[in-house]
Coordinates of C-alpha atoms (C1' of nucleotides) in Angstrom, one line a residue:
Chain A
K24 CA 113.3 78.0 69.5
K25 CA 110.1 79.6 68.4
I26 CA 107.9 78.3 65.6
V27 CA 105.9 80.8 63.5
D28 CA 104.1 79.7 60.3
G29 CA 106.0 76.4 60.3
K30 CA 109.4 78.2 60.3
T31 CA 111.7 77.5 63.3
Y32 CA 113.3 80.6 64.6
L33 CA 116.5 80.4 66.7
K34 CA 117.7 82.6 69.5
S35 CA 120.8 84.4 68.3
F36 CA 124.1 83.0 69.4
D37 CA 125.0 86.0 71.4
D38 CA 121.8 85.9 73.2
L39 CA 122.4 82.5 74.5
R40 CA 126.1 83.2 75.1
K41 CA 125.1 85.8 77.6
Y42 CA 123.3 83.2 79.7
Y43 CA 126.6 81.2 79.6
D44 CA 128.5 84.4 80.6
A45 CA 126.1 85.0 83.5
V46 CA 126.6 81.4 84.9
V47 CA 130.3 81.8 84.7
W48 CA 130.2 85.2 86.3
V49 CA 128.0 84.1 89.2
S50 CA 130.2 81.1 89.8
K51 CA 133.2 83.3 89.9
T52 CA 131.8 86.0 92.2
S53 CA 130.3 83.5 94.6
K54 CA 133.5 81.4 94.4
E55 CA 131.5 78.2 93.8
K56 CA 133.3 75.9 91.4
L57 CA 131.4 74.6 88.3
P58 CA 131.6 70.9 87.4
E59 CA 134.9 70.1 85.8
N60 CA 133.5 69.1 82.4
F61 CA 131.3 72.2 82.3
F62 CA 133.7 74.3 80.2
V63 CA 134.6 71.4 77.9
E64 CA 131.0 70.6 77.1
M65 CA 130.0 74.2 76.8
D66 CA 132.8 74.9 74.4
K67 CA 131.6 72.1 72.2
W68 CA 128.1 73.3 72.4
K69 CA 129.0 76.9 71.7
A70 CA 130.9 76.0 68.6
S71 CA 128.1 73.9 67.2
Y72 CA 125.4 76.4 68.0
K73 CA 127.4 79.2 66.3
K74 CA 127.3 77.2 63.1
E75 CA 123.7 76.3 63.5
C76 CA 122.9 80.0 63.9
A77 CA 125.0 81.0 60.9
D78 CA 123.0 78.6 58.8
A79 CA 119.7 79.8 60.1
K80 CA 120.7 83.4 59.5
A81 CA 121.1 82.6 55.8
D82 CA 117.4 81.5 55.8
G83 CA 116.4 84.5 57.9
R84 CA 115.4 82.2 60.8
V85 CA 117.1 84.0 63.7
E86 CA 115.0 86.1 66.1
E87 CA 115.6 89.8 65.7
N88 CA 114.9 90.9 69.3
D89 CA 117.3 89.3 71.7
A90 CA 116.8 90.9 75.0
E91 CA 113.5 90.6 76.8
P92 CA 112.8 93.6 79.0
I93 CA 111.8 93.1 82.6
G94 CA 108.0 93.5 82.8
A95 CA 106.3 95.9 85.1
A96 CA 104.9 93.2 87.2
L97 CA 108.2 91.5 87.8
F98 CA 109.8 94.9 88.4
E99 CA 107.2 95.6 91.2
M100 CA 107.9 92.2 92.7
I101 CA 111.6 93.0 92.8
L102 CA 110.9 96.4 94.5
G103 CA 108.6 94.6 96.9
W104 CA 111.3 92.2 97.8
A105 CA 113.8 95.0 98.3
I106 CA 111.5 96.7 100.7
A107 CA 110.7 93.5 102.6
E108 CA 114.5 92.7 102.8
N109 CA 115.1 96.2 104.2
N110 CA 117.3 96.9 101.2
I111 CA 116.6 100.5 100.5
F112 CA 119.5 100.8 98.1
V113 CA 118.1 98.2 95.7
W114 CA 114.7 99.9 95.8
V115 CA 116.0 103.4 94.9
F116 CA 118.7 102.2 92.5
S117 CA 116.3 100.0 90.5
L118 CA 113.8 102.9 90.3
F119 CA 116.4 105.2 89.0
Q120 CA 117.4 102.6 86.3
W121 CA 113.7 102.2 85.3
N122 CA 112.8 105.9 85.3
L123 CA 115.9 107.1 83.5
M124 CA 116.0 104.1 81.2
A125 CA 119.6 103.9 82.1
R126 CA 122.3 101.3 82.6
S127 CA 123.5 100.8 86.2
I128 CA 126.8 102.4 85.2
N129 CA 125.0 105.6 84.4
V130 CA 123.0 105.6 87.6
D131 CA 126.0 104.9 89.8
P132 CA 127.8 108.2 89.4
L133 CA 124.7 110.4 89.9
S134 CA 125.3 113.4 92.1
F135 CA 123.2 116.2 93.5
H136 CA 124.3 118.5 90.7
N137 CA 122.8 116.1 88.1
I138 CA 119.3 116.5 89.7
K139 CA 117.4 119.8 89.6
R140 CA 113.8 120.6 90.4
G141 CA 111.8 120.9 87.2
P142 CA 109.5 123.8 86.4
S143 CA 106.5 122.1 88.0
D144 CA 106.1 118.7 89.5
S145 CA 109.1 116.9 88.1
L146 CA 112.8 116.4 88.8
E147 CA 115.2 117.0 85.9
V148 CA 118.1 114.6 85.7
L149 CA 121.0 115.5 83.4
P150 CA 123.9 113.0 83.4
D151 CA 127.5 114.2 83.0
K152 CA 128.2 111.7 80.2
T153 CA 126.9 108.5 78.8
K154 CA 128.5 105.4 77.3
S155 CA 128.4 106.7 73.8
D156 CA 129.1 110.3 74.7
Q157 CA 132.1 110.4 77.0
A158 CA 132.6 114.1 76.7
G159 CA 129.1 114.8 77.7
E160 CA 128.4 116.9 74.6
F161 CA 125.1 115.4 73.6
V162 CA 123.6 114.4 76.9
T163 CA 119.9 115.0 77.2
M164 CA 117.8 115.9 80.2
K165 CA 115.2 113.5 81.5
N166 CA 112.2 114.3 83.7
I167 CA 111.2 111.9 86.5
Y168 CA 107.9 112.0 88.3
G169 CA 106.5 110.9 91.6
N170 CA 103.6 108.5 91.7
P171 CA 101.0 109.5 94.3
L172 CA 99.0 106.3 93.9
K173 CA 101.7 103.7 94.2
P174 CA 104.4 104.5 96.7
L175 CA 106.3 101.3 95.9
V176 CA 107.2 102.6 92.4
N177 CA 107.5 106.2 93.4
I178 CA 111.0 107.3 92.6
M179 CA 110.7 110.6 94.3
L180 CA 109.7 108.9 97.5
A181 CA 112.5 106.4 97.2
L182 CA 115.0 109.2 96.6
A183 CA 113.6 111.1 99.6
V184 CA 113.9 108.1 101.9
Y185 CA 117.3 107.4 100.6
I186 CA 118.5 110.9 101.2
S187 CA 117.0 111.0 104.7
L188 CA 118.6 107.8 105.7
N189 CA 122.0 108.7 104.3
A190 CA 121.9 112.3 105.5
T191 CA 125.0 112.0 107.5
R192 CA 127.1 110.7 104.6
L193 CA 125.6 113.1 102.1
R194 CA 126.6 116.1 104.2
S195 CA 130.1 115.8 102.9
T196 CA 129.7 114.4 99.4
E197 CA 127.7 115.1 96.4
K198 CA 127.6 111.5 95.1
L199 CA 124.3 109.8 95.8
F200 CA 125.5 106.2 95.4
Q201 CA 129.3 106.1 95.1
E202 CA 131.3 105.9 98.3
E203 CA 133.6 108.8 98.5
G204 CA 136.8 107.4 97.0
K205 CA 139.8 109.0 95.4
Q206 CA 137.8 111.7 93.6
A207 CA 138.3 115.2 95.0
R208 CA 135.9 116.3 97.7
I209 CA 133.7 119.1 96.5
S210 CA 134.1 122.5 98.0
V211 CA 131.4 124.5 99.7
E212 CA 131.2 126.9 96.7
E213 CA 130.3 124.0 94.5
V214 CA 127.5 122.9 96.8
L215 CA 126.1 126.4 96.7
D216 CA 126.4 126.3 92.9
H217 CA 124.0 123.4 92.7
D218 CA 121.5 124.4 95.4
P219 CA 119.6 121.2 96.2
T220 CA 116.8 123.0 98.0
G221 CA 114.2 122.5 95.2
V222 CA 114.9 118.8 95.0
L223 CA 114.7 118.5 98.8
Q224 CA 111.3 120.3 98.9
L225 CA 109.8 117.7 96.6
C226 CA 111.4 114.9 98.6
L227 CA 110.0 116.3 101.8
A228 CA 106.5 116.5 100.3
Q229 CA 106.8 112.9 99.2
I230 CA 107.6 111.7 102.7
V231 CA 104.8 113.7 104.2
Y232 CA 102.3 112.5 101.6
H233 CA 103.3 108.8 101.9
S234 CA 104.0 108.9 105.7
D235 CA 101.2 106.4 106.4
W236 CA 102.6 103.9 104.0
L237 CA 106.1 104.3 105.4
K238 CA 104.8 103.9 109.0
E239 CA 103.0 100.8 108.0
I240 CA 106.1 99.2 106.5
A241 CA 108.2 100.3 109.5
S242 CA 105.9 98.6 111.9
H243 CA 105.3 95.5 109.8
Y244 CA 109.0 94.7 109.7
P245 CA 110.6 95.0 113.1
G246 CA 113.9 96.8 112.8
H247 CA 113.1 98.2 109.3
Q248 CA 115.1 101.2 108.1
F249 CA 111.9 103.2 107.6
G250 CA 111.7 103.4 111.3
L251 CA 114.8 105.6 111.3
L252 CA 113.2 108.3 109.3
P253 CA 113.0 111.3 111.7
L254 CA 109.9 112.8 110.2
I255 CA 107.7 109.8 110.7
S256 CA 109.2 108.3 113.8
D257 CA 109.4 110.9 116.4
N258 CA 106.9 112.7 118.7
S259 CA 107.1 116.1 117.0
D260 CA 103.9 117.4 115.6
L261 CA 105.8 118.7 112.5
L262 CA 104.3 115.9 110.3
Q263 CA 100.8 116.7 111.5
R264 CA 101.3 120.4 110.6
L265 CA 102.8 119.5 107.2
K266 CA 100.2 117.0 106.2
P267 CA 97.4 119.3 105.3
L268 CA 99.9 121.3 103.2
V269 CA 100.7 118.4 100.9
T270 CA 97.8 117.8 98.5
L271 CA 97.2 116.9 94.9
D272 CA 95.2 120.1 94.4
P273 CA 96.5 122.6 91.8
S274 CA 98.5 125.6 93.1
P275 CA 100.2 128.6 91.5
D276 CA 103.4 126.6 91.6
M277 CA 101.9 123.5 90.1
P278 CA 98.8 124.3 88.1
W279 CA 98.5 120.9 86.6
P280 CA 100.3 117.5 86.5
T281 CA 102.8 117.4 83.7
G282 CA 104.5 114.5 82.0
I283 CA 101.3 112.6 81.4
P284 CA 101.4 111.1 77.9
P285 CA 98.5 111.8 75.5
H286 CA 97.3 108.2 75.5
I287 CA 96.2 108.6 79.1
R288 CA 93.6 111.1 77.9
H289 CA 92.4 108.4 75.4
S290 CA 92.2 105.8 78.1
I291 CA 90.1 108.0 80.3
D292 CA 87.8 108.8 77.3
I293 CA 87.5 105.1 76.5
E294 CA 86.5 104.4 80.1
K295 CA 83.8 106.9 79.9
V296 CA 82.4 105.3 76.7
I297 CA 82.4 101.9 78.3
E298 CA 80.5 103.4 81.3
V299 CA 77.9 104.8 79.0
C300 CA 77.5 101.5 77.2
G301 CA 77.1 99.8 80.5
D302 CA 74.3 102.2 81.5
V303 CA 72.5 101.7 78.2
K304 CA 72.6 97.9 78.7
T305 CA 71.3 98.1 82.2
S306 CA 68.4 100.3 81.2
L307 CA 67.6 98.0 78.4
D308 CA 67.8 95.0 80.8
G309 CA 65.4 96.8 83.1
L310 CA 62.9 97.4 80.3
N311 CA 61.2 94.0 80.8
T312 CA 60.6 94.5 84.5
T313 CA 59.4 98.0 83.9
I314 CA 56.9 96.9 81.4
G315 CA 55.7 94.2 83.8
D316 CA 55.4 96.7 86.7
T317 CA 53.4 99.1 84.6
I318 CA 50.9 96.5 83.7
R319 CA 50.6 95.4 87.4
E320 CA 50.2 99.0 88.5
A321 CA 47.4 99.4 86.0
I322 CA 45.6 96.4 87.4
N323 CA 46.0 97.6 91.0
D324 CA 44.6 101.0 90.1
K325 CA 41.6 99.2 88.7
V326 CA 41.1 97.1 91.9
R327 CA 41.7 100.2 94.2
S328 CA 39.2 102.3 92.2
D329 CA 36.7 99.5 92.7
G330 CA 37.3 99.8 96.5
N331 CA 38.9 96.3 96.9
V332 CA 42.2 95.3 98.5
N333 CA 44.7 92.8 97.1
I334 CA 48.1 91.6 98.3
S335 CA 50.2 94.3 96.5
I336 CA 48.1 97.1 97.8
L337 CA 48.5 95.8 101.3
R338 CA 52.3 95.5 100.9
E339 CA 52.4 99.1 99.7
E340 CA 50.6 100.4 102.8
L341 CA 52.8 98.4 105.1
N342 CA 56.0 99.7 103.4
G343 CA 54.7 103.2 103.8
M344 CA 54.2 102.7 107.6
R345 CA 57.7 101.2 107.9
D346 CA 59.3 104.2 106.2
D347 CA 57.5 106.7 108.4
F348 CA 58.6 104.8 111.5
A349 CA 62.3 104.7 110.3
R350 CA 62.2 108.4 109.6
V351 CA 61.1 109.2 113.2
V352 CA 63.8 107.0 114.7
T353 CA 66.5 108.5 112.6
Q354 CA 65.4 112.0 113.6
Q355 CA 65.5 111.0 117.3
L356 CA 69.0 109.6 116.9
S357 CA 70.4 112.6 115.2
E358 CA 69.0 114.9 117.9
A359 CA 70.9 112.8 120.5
G360 CA 74.0 114.0 118.8
P361 CA 76.7 113.5 121.5
F362 CA 76.0 109.8 121.7
V363 CA 76.5 109.3 118.0
S364 CA 79.6 111.4 117.8
T365 CA 81.4 109.5 120.6
R366 CA 80.8 106.3 118.7
D367 CA 82.4 107.9 115.7
S368 CA 85.6 109.0 117.4
G369 CA 85.7 105.6 119.1
S370 CA 86.0 103.9 115.8
Q371 CA 89.0 106.0 114.9
G372 CA 90.7 104.9 118.1
D373 CA 92.5 102.2 116.3
D374 CA 94.7 104.9 114.8
T375 CA 95.9 106.3 118.1
V376 CA 99.3 105.5 119.4
I377 CA 99.6 104.0 122.8
D378 CA 102.5 105.1 125.0
A379 CA 104.2 101.9 126.1
D380 CA 105.9 101.7 129.5
R381 CA 107.7 99.0 131.4
S382 CA 104.7 96.8 131.8
T383 CA 102.7 97.3 128.6
F384 CA 103.6 94.0 126.9
L385 CA 102.7 90.8 128.7
Y386 CA 104.0 87.5 127.5
D387 CA 106.1 84.6 128.8
N388 CA 104.7 85.2 132.3
S389 CA 106.2 88.6 132.7
S390 CA 105.8 92.2 131.5
W391 CA 108.2 93.9 129.2
S392 CA 109.1 97.3 127.7
V393 CA 108.9 96.0 124.1
P394 CA 106.7 93.5 122.2
R395 CA 107.7 90.0 121.5
D396 CA 108.8 90.7 118.0
F397 CA 110.8 93.8 118.8
A398 CA 114.1 94.3 117.1
F399 CA 116.6 97.1 117.4
P400 CA 117.0 98.9 114.1
A401 CA 120.0 97.7 112.2
E402 CA 122.9 99.8 110.8
V403 CA 122.2 102.9 113.0
T404 CA 124.3 105.9 112.7
L405 CA 125.2 108.0 115.7
E406 CA 122.7 110.7 114.8
Q407 CA 119.8 108.3 114.1
G408 CA 120.6 106.4 117.3
F409 CA 120.7 109.6 119.4
R410 CA 117.1 110.3 118.3
K411 CA 115.9 106.9 119.3
W412 CA 117.8 107.2 122.6
F413 CA 115.7 110.3 123.6
L414 CA 112.5 109.7 121.7
G415 CA 112.0 105.9 121.4
T416 CA 110.3 104.4 118.4
E417 CA 106.9 103.4 117.1
V418 CA 105.9 99.8 116.6
Q419 CA 102.9 97.8 115.7
H420 CA 101.8 94.9 117.9
E421 CA 98.7 92.8 117.6
G422 CA 97.2 95.4 115.2
R423 CA 97.7 98.4 117.5
K424 CA 100.3 101.1 117.4
Y425 CA 102.6 101.6 120.4
R426 CA 105.3 104.2 121.1
I427 CA 108.2 102.4 122.8
M428 CA 109.8 104.5 125.5
P429 CA 113.1 106.3 124.8
F430 CA 115.9 103.8 124.7
R431 CA 117.7 105.7 127.4
L432 CA 115.1 104.5 129.9
F433 CA 115.5 100.8 129.0
A434 CA 116.8 98.6 131.8
V435 CA 118.5 95.5 130.6
K436 CA 116.1 93.3 132.5
D437 CA 113.1 94.9 130.7
L438 CA 114.3 93.4 127.4
P439 CA 112.9 90.0 126.8
Y440 CA 115.7 88.1 125.0
D441 CA 119.4 87.6 125.3
N442 CA 120.2 88.9 121.9
L443 CA 118.3 92.1 122.6
K444 CA 120.0 92.5 126.0
Q445 CA 123.4 91.8 124.4
H446 CA 122.8 94.2 121.5
F447 CA 121.6 96.9 123.9
K448 CA 124.5 96.5 126.3
N449 CA 127.2 96.4 123.6
N450 CA 126.0 98.8 121.0
W451 CA 123.6 101.3 122.4
R452 CA 124.3 101.9 126.0
P453 CA 128.0 102.5 126.1
I454 CA 128.2 105.3 123.5
F455 CA 125.0 107.1 124.4
T456 CA 125.6 107.0 128.2
R457 CA 128.9 108.6 127.4
M458 CA 127.3 111.2 125.1
A459 CA 124.6 112.0 127.7
D460 CA 127.1 112.1 130.5
G461 CA 126.2 114.7 133.1
L462 CA 122.8 115.5 131.8
Q463 CA 120.1 115.5 134.4
L464 CA 116.9 114.6 132.6
N465 CA 113.5 113.9 133.9
Q466 CA 111.9 110.5 132.9
D467 CA 109.2 112.3 130.9
Y468 CA 111.6 114.6 129.1
R469 CA 111.0 114.4 125.3
P470 CA 113.1 116.9 123.4
T471 CA 111.8 118.8 120.4
D472 CA 113.7 118.7 117.2
A473 CA 115.5 121.9 118.0
E474 CA 116.4 120.7 121.5
L475 CA 117.5 117.4 120.2
K476 CA 119.8 119.0 117.7
K477 CA 121.3 121.2 120.4
L478 CA 121.7 118.2 122.7
F479 CA 123.5 116.3 119.9
D480 CA 125.8 119.2 119.0
D481 CA 126.7 119.8 122.6
A482 CA 127.4 116.1 123.1
M483 CA 129.5 115.9 120.0
N484 CA 131.6 118.8 121.2
R485 CA 132.2 117.1 124.5
M486 CA 133.1 113.9 122.6
K487 CA 135.6 115.8 120.5
D488 CA 137.2 117.1 123.7
R489 CA 137.2 113.8 125.5
F490 CA 138.2 111.5 122.6
S491 CA 140.2 113.8 120.4
F492 CA 142.1 110.8 118.9
I493 CA 139.0 109.7 117.1
F494 CA 138.6 113.1 115.3
T495 CA 142.1 113.5 113.9
N496 CA 140.8 112.5 110.5
R497 CA 137.4 111.7 109.0
R498 CA 137.3 108.0 109.6
S499 CA 134.6 108.2 112.2
E500 CA 132.1 109.8 109.9
G501 CA 130.5 106.6 108.7
W502 CA 130.7 104.6 112.0
L503 CA 127.7 102.9 113.3
I504 CA 126.9 103.0 117.0
G505 CA 128.6 99.7 117.7
T506 CA 132.0 101.0 116.6
W507 CA 131.4 104.2 118.5
S508 CA 130.7 102.2 121.6
K509 CA 133.8 100.1 121.2
N510 CA 136.2 102.9 120.3
T511 CA 135.3 105.0 123.2
N512 CA 135.6 102.4 125.9
P513 CA 138.4 103.2 128.5
M514 CA 140.6 100.3 127.4
H515 CA 140.6 101.4 123.9
V516 CA 141.3 105.0 124.8
R517 CA 144.2 103.9 127.0
K518 CA 145.6 102.1 124.0
H519 CA 145.0 104.7 121.3
G520 CA 144.1 107.9 122.9
T521 CA 146.2 111.0 123.3
D522 CA 147.6 111.9 126.7
N523 CA 145.0 114.5 127.0
D524 CA 142.2 112.0 126.3
K525 CA 143.7 109.6 128.9
E526 CA 143.6 112.2 131.5
K527 CA 139.9 112.8 130.9
L528 CA 139.0 109.2 131.3
P529 CA 136.8 108.5 134.3
P530 CA 138.7 107.2 137.3
P531 CA 139.4 103.4 136.7
T532 CA 137.2 101.0 138.6
K533 CA 138.0 97.5 139.5
R534 CA 136.2 96.5 136.4
N535 CA 138.5 98.4 134.1
R536 CA 141.2 95.8 134.3
P537 CA 142.4 93.3 131.7
H538 CA 141.2 89.8 132.2
K539 CA 143.6 87.7 134.0
E540 CA 143.4 84.7 131.7
K541 CA 143.2 84.4 128.0
R542 CA 139.8 83.2 127.1
S543 CA 138.5 80.9 124.3
F544 CA 135.3 81.4 122.3
S545 CA 133.1 79.3 120.2
V546 CA 131.7 81.4 117.4
I547 CA 128.9 80.4 115.1
H548 CA 130.0 81.4 111.6
K549 CA 127.4 82.9 109.4
K550 CA 129.3 81.7 106.4
P551 CA 131.7 78.8 106.9
R552 CA 135.2 79.7 105.9
K553 CA 136.5 78.1 102.7
S554 CA 139.4 75.8 103.5
Chain B
dA27 C1' 146.0 91.2 87.0
dA28 C1' 146.0 87.9 90.5
dA29 C1' 147.3 86.6 95.0
dT30 C1' 148.2 87.7 99.5
dT31 C1' 148.3 90.5 103.6
dC32 C1' 146.4 93.8 106.6
dA33 C1' 143.3 96.2 109.6
dA34 C1' 138.9 98.5 110.5
dG35 C1' 134.5 97.5 111.6
dC36 C1' 131.2 94.8 113.8
dG37 C1' 128.8 91.2 116.4
dA38 C1' 129.1 88.4 120.1
dG39 C1' 130.7 85.7 124.5
dG40 C1' 131.6 85.7 128.9
dG41 C1' 134.6 87.0 133.3
dT42 C1' 134.2 89.9 137.3
dC43 C1' 132.2 92.5 140.9
dG44 C1' 128.6 95.0 143.4
dA45 C1' 123.8 95.0 144.8
dT46 C1' 120.1 92.5 146.5
Chain C
dA27 C1' 124.0 82.9 146.9
dT28 C1' 122.2 84.9 142.9
dC29 C1' 121.5 88.3 139.5
dG30 C1' 122.5 91.9 136.6
dA31 C1' 125.8 95.7 135.2
dC32 C1' 129.9 96.6 133.3
dC33 C1' 133.2 96.2 129.8
dC34 C1' 137.0 93.4 128.0
dT35 C1' 138.4 90.8 124.1
dC36 C1' 137.8 87.4 120.4
dG37 C1' 136.7 85.9 115.5
dC38 C1' 134.8 86.9 111.1
dT39 C1' 133.9 89.8 107.1
dT40 C1' 135.2 93.0 104.0
dG41 C1' 137.6 96.0 101.3
dA42 C1' 141.9 98.3 100.8
dA43 C1' 146.9 98.0 100.4
dT44 C1' 150.7 95.6 99.0
dT45 C1' 153.3 92.0 96.8
dT46 C1' 153.9 88.7 93.3

DNA sequence: AAATTCAAGCGAGGGTCGAT
DNA sequence: ATCGACCCTCGCTTGAATTT
């Protein structure tokens, strides 16, 4: 209820009904039963409120605007939460909804062919169809813009990050968000038809421009997905070379920022006016002191001309001497240039990345390869993991940045906790030792991007040869490393592999034998099973 | 359309054996 | 005798397939 001028306004029936629907929907999806009398009581209430509303409507006492939009502040909090929870999907999807002013159902089917690079600094989004226009005859194009000041609400950055993290999947589908389902796969010709290069250029620029922010998030939350972005996480100097190229300065391509609504101009003008007003006020405030000073000065002149000394003349002389002295010292210091400049570079030292080795991190009476709060990145695809295997990862520890050694150099005993050891042994080591089988690499070897790609392609070819049964269809494309590790172990190959694969297995060792006895386990359930 | 079944994917526990 | 490496195998979740 809302009271205006003594009149009591009611929320419309449908407005409140939607809250009821929401409660019912949540209880259904979460499979939590509502109290037994809930529906009985609510039915009664609904019926009576409907009547109350009908009466109020006759008097014109029903609120016209039902739905309250989410405010910008709340929206930012949601985005912040999504980032903190490592939920990139919510981040990018919400931004799309906000920027396109679209229902989720209209964002969901977005494909590469819906997004084109605009004439200057925008991306143009043209949906195939909308709720009211199923044939797509009247769809209109919308421009979306990056936000250089606030990476959190920057849709282009979000899109860039999302594309980069889902690169493997997006190689074979055009759909940004939908899993590839029954719809036909697109052909190569179609991809070429909608060349995404322009979009990807803007995306790349966003990642470069906001790389510091991305790095900060990645190191703040151990195991965060941002740590999997190749551009910001590896040793290559590509980022350093790109950084100076991405600026906000005008260029022939982008002479000025577009898409800025006219009222921004007014805001800026108003700010200038306020500034001028402030200046006027300050100078008026100063008038009193100025008048006082002038009178005092006149008196001093009189005293000085008479050859006398008073306190203010003495102070003036002393100040003059102090200033002379300061000038000499400053000059001396600037002539001793090297000393000053070393100090300067020293203060930037906090930004440098320290290469961590087996004994860099000291805690719990021992030395370790990783800091206390280290976590392996979650949901790692084969390609992302391969990069970490050979290049390691960057972390922040006690305010300093460290580069963790390539994961291939980890020994299980260098990892501090059982869950890390376990995870490493089960998910990382099996598949990547198989992939890097036969490679003789120096400890210090850090492949460049090109070398890494070649290593990966070679490794994949060997895998296709050794484990052909995995590649008979496309099921392995979305596998995370844990599944790769499991499905390439000898026992699995012996069960599912082709004869050819079985022949290529390494000779069985005494470990490669089924356990003699059935074993029992105690498992801690994350969600207890409903009985 | 709802209920039920099925299997892939994933995380995790722990037996066994060689190295120290 | 102890420790760590190796890798086998289980249970749960989830989403698709199938049946009711």
